[in-house]
XYZ file of C-alpha atoms in Angstrom:
719
model
C -12.747 -106.548 2.631
C -16.050 -104.610 2.338
C -19.851 -105.145 3.084
C -21.410 -104.431 -0.232
C -25.055 -104.270 -1.427
C -26.779 -103.182 -4.806
C -29.528 -100.528 -5.130
C -32.134 -100.241 -7.989
C -33.179 -96.674 -8.673
C -36.148 -95.749 -11.026
C -36.000 -91.931 -11.944
C -33.407 -91.387 -9.261
C -35.789 -92.895 -6.530
C -34.492 -96.016 -4.869
C -37.151 -98.732 -5.232
C -35.187 -101.770 -4.181
C -32.054 -102.808 -2.189
C -30.542 -106.116 -2.183
C -29.178 -107.967 0.982
C -25.725 -107.138 2.190
C -22.786 -109.435 1.227
C -20.329 -109.250 4.117
C -16.689 -109.043 3.774
C -16.511 -109.468 0.180
C -13.223 -108.742 -1.910
C -13.938 -109.011 -5.683
C -16.735 -111.476 -6.615
C -20.293 -110.659 -5.335
C -23.150 -112.794 -6.005
C -26.911 -111.825 -5.672
C -29.818 -113.882 -6.842
C -32.701 -111.579 -6.326
C -35.850 -110.841 -8.523
C -37.580 -107.638 -8.062
C -40.853 -107.146 -9.795
C -41.755 -103.438 -10.183
C -45.455 -104.107 -10.808
C -47.630 -101.971 -12.952
C -45.890 -98.761 -14.119
C -47.909 -96.215 -16.215
C -44.575 -95.006 -17.870
C -40.941 -94.715 -17.186
C -39.566 -91.351 -17.488
C -35.838 -91.748 -18.330
C -33.481 -94.370 -16.903
C -32.510 -97.038 -14.271
C -29.371 -96.884 -12.129
C -27.829 -100.059 -10.615
C -25.434 -98.708 -7.970
C -22.825 -100.986 -6.586
C -20.461 -99.449 -3.922
C -18.732 -96.530 -5.883
C -19.881 -97.707 -9.406
C -23.159 -97.629 -11.485
C -24.782 -98.887 -14.503
C -27.234 -96.438 -16.163
C -29.736 -97.666 -18.691
C -32.064 -95.226 -20.545
C -35.533 -96.037 -21.185
C -34.982 -96.055 -24.974
C -32.369 -98.721 -24.512
C -34.250 -101.047 -22.209
C -35.678 -103.225 -25.087
C -32.210 -104.095 -26.287
C -31.490 -106.013 -23.012
C -34.854 -107.523 -22.656
C -34.903 -110.969 -20.778
C -31.289 -111.785 -21.353
C -28.224 -111.757 -19.150
C -25.788 -108.952 -19.961
C -22.627 -107.767 -18.266
C -22.287 -104.084 -17.890
C -19.011 -102.174 -17.217
C -19.406 -100.152 -13.847
C -19.079 -96.325 -14.240
C -18.075 -93.904 -11.673
C -20.997 -92.301 -9.687
C -21.185 -88.553 -10.493
C -24.095 -86.593 -9.498
C -23.719 -84.287 -12.492
C -24.092 -87.257 -14.955
C -27.365 -88.582 -13.486
C -29.950 -86.624 -15.109
C -33.374 -87.226 -16.719
C -36.385 -85.206 -18.229
C -36.897 -82.943 -21.051
C -37.200 -79.181 -21.674
C -39.307 -77.239 -24.178
C -37.517 -74.314 -25.801
C -38.161 -71.767 -28.468
C -35.317 -69.815 -30.158
C -35.627 -66.862 -32.402
C -32.799 -64.870 -34.115
C -33.460 -61.585 -35.664
C -31.398 -58.574 -36.813
C -31.900 -55.271 -34.944
C -30.642 -51.659 -35.948
C -29.641 -49.672 -33.066
C -30.111 -45.966 -32.487
C -26.613 -45.403 -33.943
C -27.360 -47.324 -37.077
C -25.416 -50.366 -36.179
C -26.832 -53.734 -37.184
C -26.672 -56.493 -34.521
C -28.187 -59.812 -33.874
C -30.600 -60.511 -31.004
C -31.498 -63.983 -29.711
C -34.797 -64.456 -27.936
C -34.784 -67.704 -25.721
C -38.224 -68.664 -24.364
C -38.161 -71.364 -21.815
C -41.698 -72.915 -21.877
C -41.777 -76.027 -19.605
C -40.057 -79.157 -18.503
C -41.244 -82.730 -17.850
C -40.173 -85.601 -15.916
C -37.475 -83.845 -13.729
C -36.120 -86.104 -10.893
C -37.410 -85.511 -7.333
C -34.394 -84.906 -5.124
C -34.513 -85.825 -1.332
C -38.345 -85.939 -1.527
C -38.838 -82.493 -3.243
C -38.413 -80.759 -6.524
C -38.375 -76.838 -6.688
C -36.923 -76.310 -10.082
C -35.718 -73.173 -11.886
C -33.724 -72.583 -15.078
C -30.677 -70.539 -15.904
C -30.087 -69.431 -19.464
C -26.471 -68.439 -20.252
C -25.023 -67.066 -23.458
C -21.426 -68.157 -23.450
C -18.672 -67.225 -26.169
C -14.887 -67.017 -26.328
C -14.819 -63.546 -24.541
C -18.019 -63.336 -22.476
C -20.495 -65.060 -20.458
C -23.951 -63.713 -19.672
C -26.632 -65.506 -17.440
C -30.317 -64.966 -16.669
C -32.426 -66.933 -14.300
C -36.226 -68.041 -14.180
C -38.471 -68.045 -11.189
C -38.462 -71.148 -8.866
C -41.466 -73.258 -9.406
C -42.411 -74.904 -6.102
C -43.112 -78.465 -5.525
C -43.407 -79.786 -9.128
C -41.144 -81.918 -11.357
C -43.192 -80.586 -14.423
C -42.703 -76.895 -14.228
C -44.235 -74.219 -16.609
C -42.018 -71.153 -16.777
C -42.926 -69.564 -20.127
C -40.263 -66.904 -19.628
C -38.301 -65.126 -22.438
C -34.713 -63.842 -22.327
C -32.991 -61.572 -24.869
C -29.303 -61.495 -25.767
C -27.195 -59.695 -28.248
C -25.137 -62.303 -30.019
C -22.240 -62.555 -32.379
C -23.505 -65.977 -33.638
C -20.041 -67.472 -34.838
C -18.664 -69.067 -31.778
C -21.289 -68.587 -29.237
C -23.426 -71.133 -27.428
C -26.790 -70.869 -25.368
C -26.755 -72.982 -22.242
C -29.729 -73.814 -20.330
C -29.286 -75.371 -16.924
C -31.983 -76.738 -14.735
C -31.484 -76.618 -10.892
C -33.393 -77.768 -7.892
C -33.605 -74.838 -5.242
C -32.278 -76.364 -2.055
C -32.235 -75.026 1.457
C -29.220 -77.268 2.227
C -25.867 -75.644 2.934
C -24.000 -77.169 0.144
C -26.206 -75.423 -2.632
C -28.702 -76.256 -5.340
C -28.800 -79.602 -6.935
C -27.977 -79.789 -10.753
C -30.778 -81.424 -12.732
C -29.493 -81.307 -16.276
C -28.501 -79.011 -19.018
C -28.711 -78.252 -22.690
C -26.011 -76.752 -24.953
C -27.080 -75.475 -28.262
C -24.574 -73.824 -30.842
C -25.846 -70.601 -32.481
C -24.102 -70.789 -35.665
C -26.624 -73.246 -37.254
C -29.498 -70.734 -36.582
C -31.134 -68.818 -39.564
C -32.017 -65.274 -39.302
C -35.651 -64.610 -38.713
C -36.375 -68.199 -38.046
C -38.067 -69.737 -35.021
C -37.042 -73.059 -33.700
C -39.515 -74.495 -31.137
C -38.824 -78.064 -30.003
C -38.470 -80.471 -26.983
C -34.998 -81.566 -25.874
C -33.526 -84.311 -23.700
C -31.591 -82.827 -20.822
C -28.062 -83.871 -20.904
C -25.328 -84.510 -18.066
C -22.907 -81.788 -17.282
C -19.562 -81.893 -19.025
C -17.281 -80.959 -16.122
C -14.006 -82.012 -17.805
C -13.043 -84.718 -15.219
C -10.961 -87.496 -16.599
C -12.741 -90.695 -16.120
C -10.985 -93.885 -15.232
C -10.581 -96.749 -17.490
C -13.879 -99.002 -17.645
C -12.033 -101.875 -16.057
C -11.081 -100.124 -12.961
C -14.509 -100.566 -11.199
C -15.434 -104.131 -12.406
C -18.733 -105.138 -14.139
C -22.319 -105.984 -13.059
C -24.471 -108.853 -14.626
C -28.056 -107.997 -15.064
C -31.151 -109.639 -16.459
C -33.741 -106.727 -17.196
C -37.267 -107.811 -18.214
C -38.982 -104.680 -19.656
C -42.541 -104.496 -21.079
C -44.226 -101.409 -22.416
C -48.095 -101.386 -23.235
C -50.268 -98.975 -24.911
C -53.756 -99.114 -23.202
C -56.822 -98.204 -25.247
C -60.125 -97.141 -23.781
C -62.366 -99.658 -22.076
C -64.710 -100.546 -24.912
C -61.731 -101.854 -27.009
C -61.257 -104.772 -24.405
C -64.964 -105.727 -23.940
C -64.847 -108.832 -25.859
C -61.719 -110.294 -24.334
C -62.593 -108.947 -20.776
C -66.023 -110.461 -20.865
C -64.690 -113.760 -21.998
C -62.115 -113.818 -18.994
C -64.527 -112.679 -16.329
C -67.026 -115.468 -17.117
C -64.224 -118.129 -16.467
C -65.433 -119.116 -13.101
C -68.821 -120.280 -14.668
C -67.352 -122.232 -17.532
C -67.877 -126.095 -17.248
C -65.082 -127.390 -17.007
C -63.058 -124.605 -15.759
C -59.997 -125.884 -17.725
C -61.973 -124.757 -20.862
C -62.080 -121.021 -19.709
C -60.050 -118.241 -20.983
C -58.270 -117.557 -17.767
C -57.253 -121.226 -17.351
C -56.047 -121.505 -20.860
C -53.725 -118.298 -20.210
C -52.147 -120.355 -17.266
C -51.675 -123.387 -19.736
C -49.762 -121.414 -22.517
C -47.656 -119.070 -20.431
C -44.035 -120.237 -19.806
C -44.417 -119.281 -16.014
C -47.634 -119.534 -14.263
C -46.685 -116.296 -12.330
C -46.858 -114.436 -15.749
C -50.519 -115.305 -15.914
C -51.359 -115.104 -12.246
C -50.423 -111.362 -11.849
C -52.686 -109.855 -14.399
C -55.543 -112.315 -13.730
C -55.754 -111.768 -10.063
C -55.614 -108.054 -10.368
C -58.309 -108.162 -13.041
C -60.722 -110.443 -11.089
C -59.911 -108.433 -7.845
C -60.919 -105.196 -9.629
C -64.331 -106.735 -10.815
C -64.975 -108.586 -7.696
C -64.717 -112.156 -9.188
C -61.660 -113.348 -7.699
C -63.370 -115.757 -4.957
C -65.540 -117.589 -7.499
C -62.614 -117.807 -9.992
C -60.042 -119.225 -7.514
C -62.844 -121.544 -5.986
C -63.305 -122.922 -9.420
C -59.784 -123.687 -10.433
C -58.801 -124.818 -6.932
C -61.745 -127.393 -7.000
C -60.614 -128.633 -10.398
C -57.035 -129.131 -9.003
C -58.280 -130.871 -6.054
C -60.078 -133.376 -8.080
C -56.915 -134.172 -10.007
C -54.881 -134.483 -6.771
C -54.340 -138.238 -5.756
C -52.472 -137.787 -2.481
C -53.760 -135.511 0.310
C -50.240 -134.840 1.361
C -49.344 -133.107 -1.967
C -52.618 -130.900 -1.979
C -51.664 -127.372 -3.364
C -47.948 -128.031 -2.984
C -47.012 -127.485 -6.657
C -46.436 -124.155 -8.532
C -49.940 -124.425 -10.316
C -52.086 -121.612 -11.515
C -54.143 -121.987 -8.379
C -51.306 -121.775 -5.956
C -49.780 -118.661 -7.893
C -53.088 -116.892 -7.933
C -53.727 -117.463 -4.189
C -50.136 -116.214 -3.558
C -50.853 -112.922 -5.558
C -54.055 -112.545 -3.849
C -52.685 -112.674 -0.496
C -49.979 -110.263 -1.451
C -52.443 -107.686 -2.637
C -55.279 -108.199 -0.182
C -53.305 -109.211 2.872
C -50.775 -106.410 3.056
C -52.622 -104.487 5.689
C -53.221 -107.810 7.476
C -49.536 -108.458 7.741
C -48.885 -104.681 8.834
C -51.238 -105.284 11.957
C -50.297 -108.908 12.686
C -46.347 -109.053 12.162
C -44.989 -105.531 11.858
C -44.733 -104.611 15.553
C -42.949 -107.730 16.364
C -40.677 -107.498 13.234
C -39.800 -104.028 14.209
C -38.793 -104.993 17.670
C -36.665 -107.881 16.503
C -34.854 -105.368 14.016
C -34.239 -102.780 16.763
C -33.369 -104.849 19.880
C -31.050 -107.387 18.258
C -31.450 -110.247 20.707
C -29.218 -113.245 19.942
C -31.111 -116.262 18.785
C -28.518 -118.548 17.251
C -29.042 -122.119 18.156
C -26.337 -123.665 15.953
C -23.295 -124.161 18.245
C -20.962 -123.845 15.367
C -22.278 -120.273 14.684
C -22.287 -119.120 18.223
C -20.370 -115.739 18.867
C -18.016 -115.176 21.778
C -20.026 -114.541 24.943
C -23.347 -116.016 23.664
C -25.133 -118.610 25.633
C -26.851 -121.391 23.794
C -29.768 -121.849 26.329
C -30.280 -118.081 26.523
C -30.465 -117.953 22.637
C -32.913 -120.801 22.581
C -35.149 -119.000 25.100
C -35.054 -115.881 23.025
C -35.979 -117.666 19.992
C -38.721 -119.518 21.754
C -40.259 -116.284 23.066
C -40.274 -114.792 19.429
C -41.766 -117.786 17.911
C -44.358 -118.096 20.714
C -45.440 -114.437 20.370
C -45.555 -114.750 16.610
C -47.480 -117.813 16.783
C -50.011 -116.530 19.268
C -50.473 -113.264 17.352
C -51.149 -115.256 14.012
C -53.706 -117.636 15.658
C -55.656 -114.762 17.224
C -55.746 -112.597 14.179
C -59.181 -113.793 12.625
C -60.783 -110.206 12.954
C -57.958 -108.649 10.994
C -57.991 -111.357 8.194
C -59.376 -109.823 5.079
C -62.843 -111.180 3.915
C -61.614 -112.049 0.600
C -58.923 -114.357 2.040
C -61.469 -115.920 4.507
C -63.789 -116.618 1.650
C -60.874 -118.276 -0.346
C -59.747 -120.410 2.524
C -63.210 -121.522 3.136
C -63.687 -122.794 -0.332
C -60.305 -124.488 -0.207
C -61.311 -126.390 3.068
C -64.607 -127.411 1.567
C -63.152 -128.787 -1.652
C -60.351 -130.582 0.359
C -62.823 -132.194 2.752
C -65.160 -133.361 -0.095
C -62.367 -134.852 -2.086
C -60.506 -136.737 0.786
C -63.406 -137.628 3.120
C -61.354 -140.231 4.818
C -58.616 -137.808 5.856
C -59.876 -135.448 8.745
C -56.754 -133.292 8.748
C -56.814 -132.409 5.052
C -59.304 -129.421 5.566
C -56.522 -127.950 7.823
C -53.488 -128.666 5.630
C -55.202 -127.337 2.621
C -55.405 -123.923 4.233
C -52.125 -123.845 6.264
C -50.223 -124.724 3.226
C -50.974 -121.238 2.175
C -51.457 -119.147 5.201
C -48.222 -120.557 6.906
C -45.965 -121.771 4.228
C -46.807 -119.164 1.465
C -47.852 -116.192 3.515
C -46.566 -115.793 7.058
C -43.327 -117.656 6.586
C -42.091 -115.805 3.637
C -43.139 -112.411 5.140
C -40.978 -113.138 8.213
C -38.056 -114.351 6.112
C -38.015 -111.230 3.928
C -39.973 -108.473 5.550
C -38.827 -105.877 3.040
C -40.476 -107.814 0.187
C -43.855 -107.401 2.148
C -43.396 -103.705 3.059
C -42.798 -104.660 6.766
C -39.292 -103.021 6.676
C -37.776 -100.496 4.239
C -34.550 -102.633 3.430
C -33.083 -106.010 3.979
C -32.340 -106.462 7.688
C -28.714 -106.794 8.859
C -27.088 -110.228 8.727
C -27.796 -111.000 12.496
C -31.382 -110.070 12.284
C -31.828 -111.847 8.954
C -30.466 -114.989 10.767
C -33.090 -114.632 13.496
C -35.887 -114.084 11.043
C -34.851 -117.054 9.100
C -34.993 -119.296 12.347
C -38.298 -117.990 13.265
C -39.784 -118.419 9.690
C -38.534 -122.053 9.477
C -40.145 -122.756 12.887
C -43.455 -121.281 11.768
C -43.248 -122.997 8.543
C -42.671 -126.370 10.320
C -45.425 -125.835 12.683
C -47.773 -125.098 9.583
C -46.732 -128.129 7.792
C -47.568 -130.559 10.464
C -50.926 -131.975 9.656
C -52.036 -132.859 13.208
C -50.460 -129.959 14.793
C -52.535 -127.640 16.792
C -51.593 -124.517 14.629
C -53.491 -125.934 11.588
C -56.667 -126.317 13.791
C -56.296 -123.109 15.500
C -55.990 -121.353 12.254
C -59.014 -123.129 11.142
C -61.166 -120.542 13.192
C -59.947 -117.788 10.824
C -61.552 -119.389 7.794
C -64.883 -120.322 9.562
C -66.950 -118.214 11.902
C -64.977 -116.237 14.403
C -67.545 -114.782 16.924
C -66.786 -111.141 17.411
C -69.592 -109.721 19.336
C -72.772 -111.205 20.952
C -75.609 -109.325 22.999
C -79.152 -108.981 23.592
C -80.512 -105.889 21.769
C -83.832 -104.262 20.688
C -84.701 -104.209 17.068
C -87.329 -102.438 15.174
C -89.556 -104.982 13.198
C -88.928 -104.464 9.616
C -92.409 -105.889 8.676
C -93.611 -107.368 5.408
C -96.020 -104.624 4.611
C -94.759 -100.980 3.595
C -97.337 -99.416 6.074
C -98.533 -100.653 9.421
C -97.493 -101.079 12.975
C -93.700 -101.161 13.631
C -93.024 -102.685 16.956
C -89.701 -103.373 18.794
C -88.572 -106.742 19.972
C -85.804 -108.046 21.985
C -83.391 -110.307 20.055
C -79.976 -112.015 20.476
C -77.641 -110.461 17.986
C -74.504 -112.416 16.885
C -71.613 -110.918 14.758
C -68.923 -113.151 13.173
C -66.435 -112.326 10.402
C -68.755 -113.749 7.918
C -72.309 -112.583 8.827
C -74.437 -110.529 11.227
C -77.431 -112.402 12.489
C -80.193 -112.222 15.184
C -82.544 -114.890 16.709
C -85.153 -115.081 19.450
C -82.708 -116.481 22.063
C -79.220 -117.673 22.409
C -78.743 -121.007 20.412
C -81.915 -120.626 18.270
C -81.955 -120.800 14.627
C -81.251 -117.347 13.112
C -84.272 -115.326 11.980
C -82.252 -113.100 9.898
C -78.765 -113.409 8.349
C -76.944 -110.562 6.810
C -73.564 -111.353 4.986
C -70.874 -108.966 5.855
C -70.364 -108.133 2.209
C -73.972 -106.902 2.172
C -73.430 -104.282 4.960
C -73.387 -100.980 2.991
C -73.162 -98.592 5.980
C -73.493 -98.448 9.721
C -74.779 -95.115 11.388
C -75.688 -93.674 14.541
C -79.228 -92.305 14.709
C -80.206 -89.079 16.527
C -82.631 -89.428 19.486
C -85.331 -87.562 17.583
C -85.487 -90.367 14.876
C -87.483 -92.735 17.084
C -87.591 -90.749 20.374
C -85.220 -93.409 21.702
C -81.547 -93.415 22.847
C -78.559 -95.404 21.704
C -80.187 -96.293 18.239
C -78.062 -97.109 15.060
C -79.104 -98.455 11.593
C -77.459 -101.104 9.325
C -78.178 -100.355 5.656
C -78.400 -103.267 3.187
C -78.394 -103.257 -0.706
C -81.893 -104.674 -1.257
C -83.518 -105.139 1.990
C -84.920 -102.467 4.195
C -82.778 -100.681 6.783
C -82.411 -102.762 10.128
C -82.870 -100.424 13.031
C -81.325 -101.586 16.402
C -81.257 -100.071 20.018
C -78.229 -100.933 22.077
C -78.346 -101.427 25.830
C -76.323 -98.268 26.434
C -74.134 -95.650 24.842
C -70.914 -97.525 25.211
C -72.344 -100.722 23.624
C -73.824 -98.664 20.790
C -70.310 -97.200 20.037
C -68.822 -100.731 20.122
C -71.255 -102.201 17.860
C -70.991 -99.394 15.272
C -67.136 -99.560 15.470
C -66.867 -103.269 15.055
C -69.542 -103.382 12.277
C -67.851 -100.582 10.346
C -64.514 -102.376 10.756
C -65.511 -105.824 9.445
C -67.400 -104.135 6.415
C -64.824 -101.370 5.667
C -63.508 -103.197 2.510
C -66.818 -103.903 0.858
C -66.773 -102.504 -2.579
C -70.565 -101.699 -2.496
C -70.027 -100.050 0.760
C -67.656 -97.361 -0.818
C -70.456 -96.133 -3.134
C -72.966 -95.700 -0.519
C -70.564 -93.620 1.698
C -70.219 -91.382 -1.154
C -73.901 -90.833 -1.463
C -74.649 -90.503 2.352
C -71.648 -88.460 3.506
C -70.028 -87.265 0.346
C -66.521 -88.540 1.281
C -64.152 -90.077 -1.407
C -64.156 -93.906 -1.461
C -61.547 -95.710 0.543
C -59.921 -97.369 -2.253
C -57.599 -100.050 -1.029
C -56.075 -101.407 -4.304
C -55.181 -98.954 -7.190
C -55.993 -101.385 -10.147
C -56.808 -100.427 -13.685
C -58.787 -103.158 -15.257
C -58.096 -102.161 -18.839
C -54.283 -102.088 -18.064
C -54.571 -105.637 -16.906
C -56.599 -106.806 -19.809
C -54.036 -105.240 -22.238
C -51.266 -107.098 -20.335
C -53.300 -110.279 -20.676
C -53.818 -109.534 -24.427
C -49.956 -109.030 -24.653
C -49.334 -112.503 -23.104
C -51.920 -114.134 -25.410
C -50.250 -112.475 -28.364
C -46.934 -113.431 -27.146
C -47.782 -117.113 -26.861
C -49.872 -117.339 -29.930
C -48.043 -120.342 -31.230
C -48.928 -122.287 -28.089
C -52.534 -121.376 -28.528
C -52.584 -122.744 -31.968
C -50.827 -125.847 -30.788
C -53.403 -126.209 -28.132
C -56.101 -125.931 -30.810
C -54.401 -128.888 -32.659
C -54.466 -130.750 -29.446
C -58.183 -130.282 -29.071
C -58.794 -131.506 -32.546
C -56.415 -134.451 -31.918
C -58.224 -135.556 -28.742
C -61.815 -134.905 -30.388
C -61.189 -137.364 -33.490
C -58.459 -139.611 -32.003
C -59.163 -141.366 -28.571
C -55.739 -143.356 -28.490
C -52.438 -142.352 -26.524
C -51.849 -138.742 -26.486
C -49.157 -137.318 -28.492
C -46.099 -136.018 -26.528
C -46.225 -132.609 -27.939
C -49.854 -132.096 -26.630
C -49.341 -133.801 -23.217
C -48.406 -130.382 -21.430
C -51.909 -129.069 -21.760
C -54.784 -129.870 -19.495
C -57.788 -130.491 -21.704
C -60.913 -132.017 -20.045
C -63.307 -131.180 -22.751
C -61.823 -130.684 -26.103
C -64.844 -129.057 -27.779
C -65.479 -126.470 -25.156
C -61.840 -125.726 -24.904
C -61.706 -125.295 -28.929
C -64.604 -122.916 -28.762
C -62.827 -120.753 -26.142
C -59.581 -120.818 -28.110
C -61.342 -119.551 -31.225
C -62.799 -116.769 -29.356
C -59.408 -115.830 -27.646
C -57.672 -115.837 -31.138
C -60.377 -113.812 -32.720
C -60.215 -111.132 -29.862
C -56.465 -111.018 -29.821
C -56.403 -110.614 -33.770
C -58.762 -107.537 -33.370
C -56.636 -105.985 -30.699
C -53.636 -106.645 -32.714
C -55.046 -104.894 -35.702
C -55.959 -101.759 -33.471
C -52.427 -101.705 -32.123
C -50.948 -101.818 -35.638
C -53.231 -99.043 -36.869
C -52.246 -96.990 -33.629
C -48.597 -97.443 -34.518
C -48.985 -96.313 -38.143
C -50.990 -93.221 -36.977
C -48.541 -92.323 -34.315
C -45.636 -92.665 -36.712
C -47.207 -90.322 -39.283
C -48.076 -87.773 -36.566
C -44.831 -87.848 -34.676
C -42.614 -85.006 -35.482
C -38.917 -84.858 -34.700
C -38.488 -82.385 -31.798
C -42.032 -82.983 -30.550
C -42.857 -83.979 -26.998
C -43.053 -87.530 -28.014
C -39.688 -87.430 -29.769
C -37.375 -84.956 -28.239
C -34.004 -84.088 -29.706
C -30.810 -85.764 -28.314
C -27.518 -84.197 -27.362
C -26.086 -84.706 -30.882
C -29.018 -84.073 -33.048
C -29.512 -80.304 -32.868
C -27.560 -79.656 -36.111
C -29.640 -82.301 -37.811
C -32.876 -80.664 -36.470
C -31.713 -77.243 -37.838
C -31.052 -78.649 -41.282
C -34.493 -80.482 -41.440
C -36.192 -77.199 -40.453
C -34.198 -75.300 -43.020
C -35.169 -77.840 -45.685
C -38.880 -77.664 -44.648
C -38.768 -73.823 -44.814
C -37.228 -73.914 -48.306
C -39.701 -76.515 -49.518
C -42.669 -74.494 -48.330
C -41.215 -71.317 -50.005
């Protein structure tokens, strides 16, 4: 009886760990999906480790198992067999006549560089050993250690006198470690010398191989097997100009009437799972600052189609999936500042919170457990409802749009404006983060079973509170998506004036900062004389006293209007205003560029998104689902000329305007066709240029003899 779990390793780095299955004997079952996200490239292999067994899949083989369940026999975990990366070598064999007149052979082995070596325990300080091994002798030499790199450049040459017939040259890669048990093995290469021709140079890239230590392996059945479903995609991303037609078509989706005729909405219609479409769409729209209008448009269209206010945004539609993905990307820091301190305490303290009498452990008291649970729920609920300042502006803007659409559609239901928002913020954001904190980067791994049970109870309670239409939680959360008043004070402002030249007088005004705007008016309660949206605040800076010969001055910089100069009442208030204005505007995309110009600091990029990479992913999806695009075109034609009952095969598509949808489909198919031709040409060119033994196509463990034979044929042909 053992407690077992499974880890997923990418290039020897653990990227995911399943929950623990307690006291399991033979049959273990996990049902977990792990999405790695956008990976620029995979170096070599995955390892799925189960107790003392593993399954290793090389990158070159991943496509074989794409999107299908496969049983893999578990193998023994052996550090010497878990290698990755490639090495660049040059071998030259020549005849040398010694001083005594004896003819001997000399081998020059040049170790140029390596790529893709694993990072071991957070560091990689590699070096190589070059060994000439034969039946009667073994001679070894060593390169210098290259610090803190897994792509080392050595460019060192070693010379050996060889007999050729039964000798090998062995290159071993090691990680120089300060640990007492010695350096870590990274991989090796064994090349027989009997195939080398004299006076010939053999320069090539090779895959590093596991070390053959002669251990006898057990039968495959001894460790059992593991069933995996691997979904693998590999995209080649062109330069930005290739994607302009398709990208522009996607980015104007929010402005298309109706939105169901837009390219982004059509992608959601043809994909098998809405999540497939939502992930690249959200990242693309976030990158170009168009996520709020896009989600507002598709949400408004969905609300119009909703008949019952109790089911609003409860399905797995494109709208709900896009909002989910936006919250995961934009709201990660929000979760960190809101939930992480309490989650950490729950994981460390281990207070019993079980309220099921059947599941109580010996010595536990039901009433005490209820009180523990109530305290945790109360603290989390309180911190959520007071977290308006920390909520990202993009999320607030989306929730504001949802509230307005729901209130307009169901005017007779006063609670729908709350449930439209709480269905996301409670049911799809906070509750899942509490239930599985490791998936939201709140904890590094799955919590232990007792903590997991506590988090489950808290999550269900928060979820129940959020789903009650007339509950206090929905109305309290409403303040997050409306105006949260952050700071108010009377201060002195310098009149901006309508003329460029003239008297600039100073006037006392009532200033008010919310999470949406910064305003001032003559007196408290008056209509604002000026309103600056938070997203228009480019920078907030303290001014030196010499600027206006006045103390406690600061400036608020706007994109197209003149700078607003303000004098606070004292130095403490000036600092408070500057700090809070900076905080609420720190995620503004425009603000990042102005900071570069003013103080020459790098932009604080919160999301690392490649717009071209996301457009390429969308192209791949359109190309994959081309038959559905063509079927949708047929449906548009059928609806345009025939106004009778809809054919069953077309009923799955949402087509509000057949003519506009047909136009968009035509542009999509043309754009996808153009990119498909570019990809085909790229593959043809790559195939022509790729040489066996090159960096792109290294030599495997059993292919050295083939490579030597090909080199010999090339040499003979050129002669």
